[in-house]
């Protein structure tokens, strides 16, 4: 990266739960080794030290929900050689994008008695809808092993090795029994981006798509399968409107079911 | 940090982004002729409106959705939400399933407390900007902290499927329960962790603690037989003794203009939740081994110095390791991973002890099994007023300090509470204005 000294890493936060940046601190075995390859220049959750940019790699967590954050992300982009989004909030707007389907004024009055104190945009949107991003790591939360792979890839100036197939493929690779076939449990694995290691089926539960849509998912075919298993249109709207509700493919299919329902 | 002056000698101290806390906040302090006028902990983390979008969701979705309020204590949100739902439907999870819930909570206490002790709080006592830089001089200590944290995460992953936002907790129990053999795998790491917890306690006991004591009202759950996790009455050292259902009759949330988090008050007054409150109110529920460890460093109930909360967290890590060992050793597989739930319209309430303190959830469920109303009161919004009060009193005696030191001292005092801003907006910039 920068030729002279150790590359500088920055970690940024927007609207989020802090879980994805915590993944870096959760690398208990690797954290100290990684910190020898990189200088942690800005990572508020972990350090008081704030070293000025430019940065070689910026990891961005969280979604854009305020006017100030809109400005902040532009500045971060200008200061970053590579910008990588981590987690569903940053890649699709996160769970807080559920506001995009409703009236925010009404939302803030449900939570705060004096909603006029609260400054917020109508929508919660991904980082890529505002600035150019170099890579998106999906997941709510991201997988920490994948995070290390992404950091190493950018250090070594290569493409990260992050498979883009579905959770279904991971599930089969792990030799697990398909919950949909074996017990008729509705599962979103066929349309969901891999990365979690098919953890839900391993615990006898259907995938609930916290890793967001895979590349070109067949959400229509899967919806029909769910309907055969007893899901209503209303259920399907809800199922696609969770942690990645504003990701394009999930957004489209939930609107489709919503229209059909009416 | 900015400094402003005018004729009246106004001084402002402001920390724009408070570090080593979870989430974003500013600290603003205004001084006029070296007298403190205002202390504000401003939470500017954008609100995410969980209570609003929970409306219309199925009751069963609450544990997965509310977990996303906080990546540091998702288990706490899952525990409060499932217990509130079960309260609404008139059922109670008992036996092995109840033990497994305590076990996963032990994991979260160990993980979250170790993170705070070693990575967020100890650098204040030892004078480092962060744990990674602290590791250059004290590699073995930081490794011990990371090792402890990892054991907490191992418990959560084994029981919950993964460490952040576990997938295995549901209303009524779990999706899948471990076999006895699967759980036994934890024993060697837990035994090592118990040793490390004891070492942590003795290491932290050597720190220099500022001489600062206040007369607080401490509030925590209290259970007849156990150190509290998921059940109990809400009690205080000033005579409060109420059921969880009565929470909103006594505790009120208040909105303040400068913060995106609500302040919660008890009968109009600030109060203190978290490890120190639990410790002061439930000391006799610790096992003899834990009580003895506390005695060995002179840590006794009636503790009023929040800087010593790091000792209490260390003690609670020891307790959680012991409790986890006990549960794993005595575990008998449950016949079913979940109890039968028949959802019906009603109201449900629960309080559990998150690592940072009392976490209240209330839900109204309608006849279609959907959430009609949700209310969540996280620990940090309960401690916010106490943090401001502490700063006020602390500053009275420290204005002689140079700006940089004063700022560090204030930040340290805030970190005593391990505030979680993500939770409270559901944190810190320090700004002191001197007039
Ligand atoms: S993607 Fe999920 S885990 Fe990551 S910050 Fe957002 S809410 Fe938290």
XYZ file of C-alpha atoms and ligand atoms in Angstrom:
705
model
C 0.000 0.000 0.000
C 1.700 3.233 0.974
C 5.287 2.493 0.010
C 7.098 4.230 2.849
C 5.537 3.114 6.136
C 3.029 0.702 7.628
C -0.391 0.986 5.969
C -2.973 2.968 7.893
C -6.290 1.424 8.812
C -9.352 3.453 9.765
C -12.663 2.109 11.074
C -15.726 4.327 10.733
C -19.197 4.107 12.153
C -22.560 5.312 10.927
C -26.029 4.135 12.056
C -25.377 0.622 13.333
C -25.197 -1.639 16.349
C -21.335 -1.681 16.507
C -21.413 -5.446 15.964
C -19.473 -5.481 12.710
C -16.563 -3.386 14.032
C -16.636 -5.516 17.177
C -15.887 -8.460 14.870
C -12.384 -7.054 14.503
C -11.892 -7.057 18.301
C -13.442 -10.515 18.351
C -10.435 -11.784 16.344
C -8.853 -12.638 19.707
C -6.196 -14.847 18.162
C -5.290 -12.595 15.237
C -5.769 -9.037 16.535
C -2.235 -8.447 17.833
C -0.665 -9.973 14.717
C -2.831 -7.834 12.425
C -1.936 -4.723 14.395
C 1.712 -5.372 13.543
C 1.011 -5.298 9.825
C -1.149 -2.182 9.984
C -1.260 0.987 11.964
C -4.660 1.417 13.588
C -4.985 5.100 12.793
C -8.645 5.669 13.564
C -10.859 3.223 15.442
C -12.868 5.054 18.084
C -14.399 1.985 19.665
C -10.893 0.742 20.489
C -8.576 3.757 20.723
C -8.317 7.380 21.851
C -5.628 7.984 19.286
C -6.874 9.681 16.136
C -4.183 9.879 13.495
C -5.003 12.120 10.544
C -5.574 10.692 7.070
C -5.084 9.832 4.339
C -5.808 6.185 5.103
C -4.833 3.143 3.075
C -7.902 1.153 4.049
C -11.141 2.409 5.527
C -13.656 -0.064 6.906
C -17.091 1.501 7.056
C -19.882 0.190 9.270
C -23.391 1.561 9.382
C -25.886 3.272 7.107
C -26.493 6.891 6.155
C -29.429 8.384 8.055
C -28.512 12.042 8.747
C -27.418 15.051 6.708
C -24.156 15.278 8.707
C -23.366 11.655 7.909
C -23.869 12.375 4.225
C -21.083 14.948 4.462
C -18.921 12.747 6.644
C -18.911 9.831 4.196
C -17.748 12.118 1.355
C -14.788 13.253 3.471
C -13.939 9.673 4.385
C -13.998 8.679 0.718
C -11.623 11.528 -0.162
C -9.194 10.419 2.538
C -9.263 6.693 1.768
C -7.339 4.791 -0.858
C -9.627 1.804 -0.454
C -13.063 1.905 1.127
C -14.694 -1.353 2.204
C -18.239 -1.562 3.566
C -18.752 -4.041 6.363
C -22.157 -5.417 7.242
C -25.771 -5.166 6.190
C -26.164 -1.616 7.534
C -23.388 -0.361 5.253
C -24.225 -2.555 2.251
C -28.023 -2.233 2.263
C -29.183 0.229 4.940
C -29.642 -2.410 7.659
C -32.643 -3.118 9.810
C -33.133 0.634 10.271
C -34.030 0.820 6.556
C -37.460 -0.441 7.588
C -38.192 3.277 7.989
C -37.914 3.606 4.193
C -41.242 1.851 3.915
C -42.975 4.084 6.449
C -43.311 7.614 7.684
C -40.269 8.702 9.703
C -42.125 11.499 11.482
C -44.524 8.948 12.770
C -41.580 6.731 13.743
C -39.851 9.373 15.824
C -43.055 10.231 17.616
C -43.420 6.589 18.611
C -40.012 6.615 20.278
C -39.510 10.219 21.361
C -42.083 12.478 23.023
C -40.637 15.586 21.330
C -39.819 14.445 17.803
C -38.734 17.928 16.706
C -35.447 17.443 18.621
C -34.514 14.569 16.366
C -32.723 15.249 13.105
C -32.854 12.402 10.683
C -33.275 11.702 6.973
C -36.377 9.956 5.633
C -34.361 6.950 4.570
C -31.567 4.729 5.761
C -29.322 3.942 2.792
C -26.190 2.007 1.945
C -22.769 3.650 1.651
C -22.593 2.755 -2.060
C -25.649 4.875 -2.775
C -23.535 7.941 -1.887
C -19.892 7.204 -2.688
C -17.802 4.782 -4.720
C -16.947 1.703 -2.703
C -14.156 -0.790 -3.406
C -15.718 -3.837 -1.791
C -18.819 -4.840 0.101
C -18.713 -7.535 2.768
C -22.254 -8.666 3.482
C -23.721 -10.032 6.704
C -25.549 -8.988 9.844
C -23.107 -9.447 11.451
C -20.167 -10.063 9.090
C -18.068 -13.194 9.482
C -14.784 -12.307 11.237
C -12.741 -14.801 9.206
C -14.001 -13.149 6.045
C -13.106 -9.756 7.520
C -9.508 -10.892 8.029
C -9.423 -12.220 4.464
C -10.640 -8.860 3.147
C -8.065 -6.898 5.172
C -5.240 -9.213 4.038
C -6.387 -9.048 0.415
C -6.232 -5.256 0.415
C -2.834 -5.349 2.119
C -1.594 -7.702 -0.588
C -3.367 -5.771 -3.355
C -5.443 -8.714 -4.552
C -9.151 -9.508 -4.898
C -10.655 -10.887 -1.648
C -11.636 -14.537 -1.879
C -15.281 -14.223 -0.788
C -17.614 -16.690 -2.550
C -20.813 -15.173 -3.931
C -22.901 -18.336 -4.111
C -25.841 -19.087 -1.817
C -26.116 -20.352 1.753
C -27.563 -23.520 0.189
C -24.199 -24.315 -1.378
C -22.437 -23.790 1.973
C -25.000 -25.990 3.671
C -24.410 -28.836 1.218
C -20.622 -28.405 1.409
C -20.899 -28.741 5.175
C -22.852 -31.976 4.673
C -25.889 -30.775 6.576
C -29.406 -32.041 6.116
C -31.656 -29.658 4.187
C -34.264 -28.375 6.668
C -36.731 -27.610 3.883
C -36.585 -31.130 2.423
C -36.267 -33.035 5.696
C -38.734 -31.200 7.911
C -40.571 -28.713 5.698
C -39.049 -25.759 7.562
C -39.196 -22.664 5.321
C -35.635 -21.513 4.584
C -34.169 -18.498 2.740
C -30.861 -20.303 2.057
C -31.468 -20.634 -1.719
C -31.516 -16.834 -2.238
C -29.139 -15.724 0.520
C -25.467 -14.768 0.097
C -23.032 -17.277 1.616
C -20.625 -16.362 4.407
C -22.239 -17.443 7.668
C -21.349 -21.115 7.165
C -25.022 -22.138 7.031
C -25.347 -21.725 10.759
C -29.158 -21.722 11.032
C -29.755 -25.101 9.352
C -27.043 -26.537 11.627
C -29.270 -25.499 14.529
C -32.419 -26.947 12.921
C -33.672 -23.537 11.875
C -34.437 -22.073 8.460
C -32.064 -19.363 7.166
C -33.492 -15.875 7.726
C -31.256 -14.093 5.211
C -29.158 -11.905 7.502
C -26.396 -12.083 4.842
C -28.631 -10.430 2.264
C -29.305 -11.456 -1.330
C -26.807 -13.512 -3.337
C -26.066 -12.488 -6.915
C -29.250 -12.819 -9.050
C -31.399 -14.759 -6.575
C -34.540 -16.488 -7.768
C -36.811 -14.958 -5.145
C -39.973 -15.751 -7.137
C -39.347 -19.491 -7.228
C -38.466 -19.543 -3.553
C -41.590 -17.544 -2.694
C -43.732 -20.194 -4.386
C -41.984 -22.882 -2.391
C -42.734 -20.955 0.817
C -46.353 -20.578 -0.195
C -46.571 -24.348 -0.685
C -45.269 -24.669 2.860
C -48.056 -22.410 4.077
C -46.626 -18.871 4.011
C -49.046 -16.033 3.245
C -48.216 -12.947 1.165
C -48.077 -10.978 4.395
C -45.547 -13.422 5.805
C -43.455 -13.115 2.643
C -43.448 -9.322 2.823
C -42.154 -9.581 6.378
C -39.634 -12.288 5.611
C -37.882 -10.218 2.940
C -38.114 -7.064 5.064
C -35.634 -7.664 7.838
C -31.916 -6.899 8.004
C -31.457 -6.303 4.275
C -34.907 -4.954 3.420
C -33.543 -2.227 1.120
C -31.145 -4.461 -0.828
C -32.427 -4.277 -4.388
C -33.561 -7.897 -4.897
C -35.259 -8.156 -1.511
C -36.837 -4.735 -1.872
C -38.346 -5.729 -5.225
C -39.790 -9.034 -4.075
C -41.290 -7.617 -0.874
C -43.012 -4.892 -2.900
C -44.264 -7.518 -5.320
C -45.881 -9.482 -2.519
C -47.240 -6.339 -0.947
C -49.003 -5.373 -4.189
C -50.385 -8.872 -4.690
C -51.691 -8.904 -1.177
C -53.753 -5.757 -1.706
C -10.777 20.083 22.264
C -11.783 23.665 21.739
C -11.259 26.621 24.055
C -13.287 29.802 24.007
C -12.803 32.994 26.025
C -14.735 36.219 26.467
C -15.002 38.987 29.090
C -16.947 36.838 31.485
C -14.212 34.180 31.318
C -16.168 31.408 29.754
C -14.387 28.157 29.229
C -15.693 25.290 27.146
C -14.227 21.859 27.201
C -15.505 19.602 24.497
C -14.590 16.069 23.539
C -15.994 15.709 20.045
C -15.843 11.959 19.746
C -15.582 9.965 22.890
C -13.365 6.951 22.284
C -13.408 3.455 23.740
C -17.114 3.432 24.286
C -19.631 1.705 22.110
C -21.283 4.260 19.866
C -21.025 8.002 19.410
C -21.278 10.782 21.971
C -19.881 14.163 22.886
C -19.084 15.592 26.270
C -19.791 19.281 26.727
C -18.767 21.222 29.848
C -19.300 24.932 30.361
C -17.473 26.918 33.046
C -18.169 30.534 34.005
C -15.477 32.205 36.123
C -14.215 28.693 36.849
C -17.596 27.590 38.147
C -19.304 24.678 36.453
C -22.430 25.802 34.685
C -23.325 22.841 32.596
C -22.335 19.254 32.008
C -23.985 17.469 29.109
C -23.446 14.030 27.791
C -24.756 14.416 24.255
C -25.603 11.302 22.405
C -25.571 12.110 18.729
C -25.634 8.602 17.448
C -28.533 8.628 15.004
C -31.713 7.003 16.283
C -32.713 3.738 14.648
C -36.374 3.615 15.781
C -36.585 0.017 16.925
C -39.688 0.514 19.016
C -41.464 1.960 15.987
C -40.673 -0.738 13.459
C -41.308 -3.581 15.909
C -44.975 -2.717 15.550
C -46.640 -5.082 13.116
C -43.923 -7.730 13.408
C -44.639 -11.239 14.620
C -43.869 -11.810 18.313
C -41.403 -14.548 17.356
C -39.230 -12.042 15.475
C -38.506 -9.901 18.563
C -35.363 -11.743 19.746
C -33.679 -11.511 16.312
C -34.708 -7.918 15.676
C -33.948 -6.470 19.119
C -30.531 -8.221 19.145
C -29.540 -5.729 16.409
C -29.890 -2.833 18.862
C -26.482 -3.773 20.206
C -23.671 -5.920 18.811
C -21.940 -6.000 22.219
C -24.853 -7.352 24.237
C -27.236 -9.053 21.794
C -27.889 -11.894 24.237
C -29.300 -9.400 26.768
C -31.829 -8.167 24.190
C -32.720 -11.705 23.263
C -33.174 -12.661 26.923
C -35.359 -9.672 27.805
C -37.507 -10.123 24.708
C -38.120 -13.863 25.037
C -38.928 -13.546 28.731
C -41.341 -10.682 28.033
C -43.123 -12.759 25.371
C -43.342 -15.768 27.652
C -44.726 -13.475 30.358
C -47.414 -12.331 27.899
C -48.382 -15.921 27.104
C -48.305 -17.060 30.737
C -45.540 -19.638 30.396
C -42.183 -20.100 32.077
C -39.072 -21.867 30.845
C -37.631 -24.156 33.504
C -35.064 -26.885 34.127
C -32.320 -27.468 31.572
C -33.624 -24.790 29.217
C -33.554 -22.204 31.999
C -29.979 -23.267 32.831
C -28.898 -22.975 29.205
C -30.251 -19.431 29.109
C -28.199 -18.613 32.187
C -25.205 -20.226 30.514
C -25.427 -18.135 27.354
C -25.798 -15.026 29.547
C -22.616 -16.082 31.445
C -20.912 -16.123 28.042
C -22.032 -12.586 27.294
C -20.992 -11.260 30.723
C -17.539 -12.820 30.312
C -17.157 -11.499 26.761
C -18.495 -8.001 27.375
C -16.800 -7.479 30.762
C -13.410 -8.740 29.499
C -13.676 -6.400 26.524
C -14.364 -3.487 28.854
C -11.799 -4.395 31.542
C -8.882 -5.000 29.185
C -9.589 -3.038 26.028
C -11.678 -0.041 27.124
C -11.014 0.669 30.815
C -7.520 -0.601 31.826
C -5.755 1.701 29.306
C -7.112 4.640 31.394
C -5.464 3.334 34.544
C -2.192 2.433 32.855
C -1.945 5.451 30.552
C -2.293 4.025 27.043
C -4.523 5.150 24.187
C -5.677 1.568 23.588
C -5.091 -2.096 24.380
C -3.145 -2.797 21.199
C -0.560 -0.168 22.172
C -0.733 -1.378 25.790
C 0.201 -4.829 24.461
C 3.605 -3.513 23.328
C 4.610 -3.158 27.019
C 2.313 -5.745 28.556
C 1.838 -8.478 25.949
C 1.014 -11.246 28.422
C -1.662 -9.178 30.152
C -3.445 -8.216 26.960
C -3.255 -11.810 25.770
C -4.835 -12.949 29.026
C -7.683 -10.481 28.462
C -8.203 -11.620 24.892
C -8.138 -15.234 26.060
C -10.871 -14.576 28.623
C -12.961 -12.733 26.095
C -12.586 -15.665 23.736
C -13.961 -18.124 26.289
C -17.051 -15.933 26.669
C -17.449 -16.017 22.903
C -16.955 -19.803 22.829
C -19.943 -20.255 25.122
C -22.121 -17.948 23.038
C -21.071 -19.611 19.775
C -21.645 -23.116 21.025
C -25.083 -22.370 22.406
C -26.100 -19.580 20.055
C -24.503 -20.581 16.747
C -22.267 -17.479 16.564
C -20.908 -14.820 18.931
C -22.663 -11.735 17.553
C -26.426 -11.939 17.056
C -26.762 -15.617 17.956
C -29.433 -17.473 16.012
C -30.471 -20.199 18.423
C -32.557 -18.297 21.017
C -36.319 -18.381 20.597
C -39.493 -17.696 22.500
C -40.052 -20.910 24.450
C -36.438 -22.059 24.545
C -33.981 -22.832 21.737
C -34.096 -24.174 18.172
C -31.642 -26.894 19.140
C -30.122 -27.809 22.500
C -26.603 -29.241 22.864
C -25.910 -32.794 23.901
C -24.111 -33.334 27.189
C -20.983 -34.286 25.290
C -21.073 -31.160 23.134
C -21.316 -28.945 26.223
C -18.493 -30.734 28.089
C -16.058 -29.403 25.481
C -16.274 -26.082 27.344
C -14.886 -27.465 30.609
C -11.110 -27.087 30.016
C -11.441 -23.512 28.704
C -13.769 -22.583 31.563
C -11.325 -23.901 34.120
C -8.533 -21.849 32.572
C -10.840 -18.837 32.397
C -11.625 -19.129 36.095
C -7.877 -18.868 36.847
C -7.512 -15.931 34.464
C -10.480 -14.180 36.107
C -8.869 -14.491 39.523
C -5.575 -13.133 38.116
C -7.522 -10.268 36.531
C -9.041 -9.356 39.879
C -5.653 -9.260 41.632
C -4.053 -7.353 38.757
C -6.775 -4.689 38.694
C -6.701 -4.395 42.499
C -3.232 -2.811 42.165
C -4.455 0.123 40.076
C -4.482 3.655 41.480
C -8.089 4.572 42.120
C -9.098 8.227 42.353
C -10.576 9.046 45.727
C -14.151 9.641 44.641
C -17.263 8.419 46.411
C -20.884 9.387 45.955
C -24.087 8.481 47.658
C -25.984 6.647 44.908
C -29.292 4.897 44.692
C -28.367 1.506 43.260
C -31.003 -0.461 41.371
C -30.785 -4.114 40.334
C -32.756 -7.306 40.094
C -32.804 -9.503 43.120
C -33.617 -13.197 43.118
C -34.247 -15.272 46.201
C -31.520 -17.824 45.531
C -29.253 -16.639 42.756
C -27.107 -13.731 41.653
C -29.561 -12.233 39.152
C -29.734 -12.863 35.414
C -33.206 -13.310 34.027
C -35.618 -13.043 36.943
C -36.295 -11.302 40.192
C -37.805 -8.217 41.781
C -36.422 -4.759 41.146
C -34.845 -3.464 44.365
C -32.690 -0.557 45.523
C -30.579 0.350 48.572
C -33.237 2.951 49.430
C -36.137 0.600 49.916
C -37.500 0.133 46.407
C -38.932 -3.350 46.035
C -41.267 -3.791 43.048
C -42.223 -6.359 40.471
C -41.070 -5.990 36.868
C -44.662 -5.180 35.814
C -44.538 -2.065 38.010
C -41.401 -0.670 36.307
C -43.137 2.146 34.458
C -44.997 3.280 37.582
C -41.666 4.165 39.176
C -39.257 4.814 36.320
C -39.904 7.540 33.772
C -38.095 8.300 30.565
C -37.412 11.929 29.820
C -36.362 13.476 26.565
C -33.597 16.079 26.690
C -32.973 18.480 23.841
C -29.232 17.825 23.459
C -29.360 14.058 23.271
C -30.805 11.386 20.996
C -31.122 9.082 24.001
C -33.850 9.287 26.563
C -32.908 9.804 30.216
C -34.603 7.506 32.670
C -35.284 8.614 36.230
C -36.578 6.856 39.336
C -39.234 8.941 41.062
C -37.700 11.966 39.323
C -34.161 11.220 40.514
C -31.089 9.711 38.880
C -30.081 6.184 39.844
C -27.284 3.705 39.176
C -27.584 0.346 37.376
C -24.946 -2.187 36.351
C -22.269 -4.369 37.945
C -21.754 -2.138 41.024
C -25.490 -2.040 41.724
C -25.796 -5.811 41.374
C -22.727 -6.335 43.579
C -23.934 -3.997 46.348
C -27.432 -5.461 46.396
C -26.723 -9.152 45.856
C -23.304 -9.843 47.398
C -24.513 -12.693 49.597
C -25.752 -14.578 46.520
C -22.206 -15.077 45.242
C -20.683 -18.487 45.905
C -18.291 -18.709 48.899
C -15.338 -18.829 46.488
C -16.351 -15.560 44.816
C -17.098 -13.889 48.160
C -13.694 -14.960 49.411
C -11.974 -13.579 46.321
C -13.718 -10.238 46.932
C -12.691 -10.275 50.583
C -9.080 -11.007 49.667
C -8.798 -7.613 47.926
C -11.008 -5.789 50.447
C -13.892 -5.408 48.014
C -17.005 -5.189 50.162
C -20.621 -4.285 49.507
C -21.411 -0.640 50.181
C -18.969 0.267 47.417
C -19.442 3.916 46.328
C -16.453 4.579 44.080
C -17.403 4.081 40.400
C -13.708 3.940 39.389
C -13.651 0.603 41.203
C -16.303 -0.807 38.902
C -13.419 -2.524 37.055
C -12.931 -4.674 40.178
C -16.596 -5.562 40.286
C -16.569 -6.477 36.594
C -13.566 -8.735 37.244
C -15.435 -10.352 40.121
C -18.503 -10.865 37.965
C -16.323 -12.547 35.331
C -15.152 -14.939 38.047
C -18.753 -15.502 39.086
C -19.848 -16.128 35.497
C -17.025 -18.669 34.998
C -18.042 -20.498 38.173
C -21.706 -20.453 37.287
C -20.958 -21.659 33.752
C -18.854 -24.516 35.134
C -21.643 -25.495 37.497
C -24.230 -25.500 34.717
C -22.054 -27.484 32.316
C -21.152 -30.080 34.956
C -24.756 -30.632 36.054
C -26.364 -30.468 32.616
C -28.936 -33.089 31.826
C -30.293 -32.964 28.297
C -33.810 -31.587 28.028
C -36.415 -33.785 26.380
C -37.356 -30.972 24.011
C -35.530 -27.818 22.864
C -38.567 -25.683 23.413
C -41.698 -25.585 25.510
C -45.107 -25.314 23.919
C -46.223 -21.753 23.226
C -49.776 -20.775 22.495
C -49.675 -17.146 21.508
C -52.574 -15.030 22.649
C -53.335 -11.341 22.862
C -51.833 -9.727 25.951
C -49.108 -7.689 27.561
C -45.698 -9.029 28.522
C -42.959 -7.573 30.696
C -39.377 -8.582 31.465
C -36.234 -7.215 33.037
C -32.935 -9.014 32.781
C -29.420 -8.036 33.871
C -27.454 -7.045 30.761
C -23.686 -6.699 31.346
C -24.292 -2.933 31.782
C -27.389 -3.294 33.978
C -31.132 -3.545 33.987
C -32.742 -4.005 30.560
C -36.528 -3.573 30.468
C -38.827 -4.752 27.645
C -42.595 -4.468 27.387
C -44.730 -5.729 24.489
C -48.413 -5.701 23.611
C -49.383 -8.583 21.368
C -52.661 -8.617 19.417
C -54.865 -11.533 18.441
C -52.972 -11.949 15.117
C -49.779 -12.643 17.093
C -48.382 -9.274 16.022
C -46.612 -6.706 18.196
C -48.830 -3.710 18.703
C -46.589 -1.750 21.018
C -43.000 -2.153 22.221
C -41.051 -0.345 24.883
C -37.354 -0.877 25.587
C -35.340 0.832 28.340
C -31.608 0.041 28.026
C -29.080 0.379 30.888
C -27.160 3.302 29.405
C -30.157 5.621 29.292
C -30.695 4.816 32.952
C -27.095 5.663 33.879
C -26.808 8.766 31.735
C -27.916 11.223 34.404
C -25.636 9.660 37.028
C -22.697 9.991 34.625
C -23.411 13.719 34.248
C -23.743 14.075 38.025
C -20.415 12.289 38.565
C -18.698 14.604 36.106
C -20.168 17.628 37.822
C -18.803 16.572 41.195
C -15.512 15.366 39.830
C -14.891 18.652 38.040
C -15.447 20.659 41.225
C -12.173 19.271 42.536
C -10.194 19.043 39.333
C -10.432 22.401 37.596
C -6.777 23.078 38.435
C -5.802 20.328 36.033
C -4.481 21.284 32.629
C -6.944 20.851 29.793
C -5.517 17.612 28.412
C -5.471 15.926 31.822
C -8.929 17.208 32.648
C -10.276 15.754 29.459
C -8.666 12.381 30.099
C -10.040 12.354 33.632
C -13.578 13.108 32.433
C -13.386 10.408 29.789
C -12.161 7.923 32.358
C -15.107 8.801 34.618
C -17.529 8.207 31.759
C -15.962 4.838 30.944
C -16.546 3.743 34.548
C -20.074 3.043 33.392
C -19.128 1.149 30.229
C -21.754 3.201 28.413
C -23.203 1.707 25.311
C -24.404 4.427 23.022
C -25.737 2.104 20.408
C -28.067 0.918 23.126
C -28.846 4.355 24.466
C -30.104 5.761 21.154
C -31.004 3.778 21.507
C -21.974 8.831 23.536
C -18.823 11.076 23.669
C -17.473 14.381 22.539
C -16.094 16.345 25.624
C -16.731 20.008 25.435
C -15.951 22.306 28.413
C -17.002 25.908 28.009
C -15.340 28.256 30.529
C -16.979 31.643 31.247
S -24.935 -5.162 9.903
Fe -25.998 -6.013 11.690
S -24.288 -6.591 13.022
Fe -23.410 -5.184 11.519
S -23.544 -3.109 12.463
Fe -25.450 -3.426 11.241
S -26.952 -4.243 12.711
Fe -24.940 -4.503 13.628
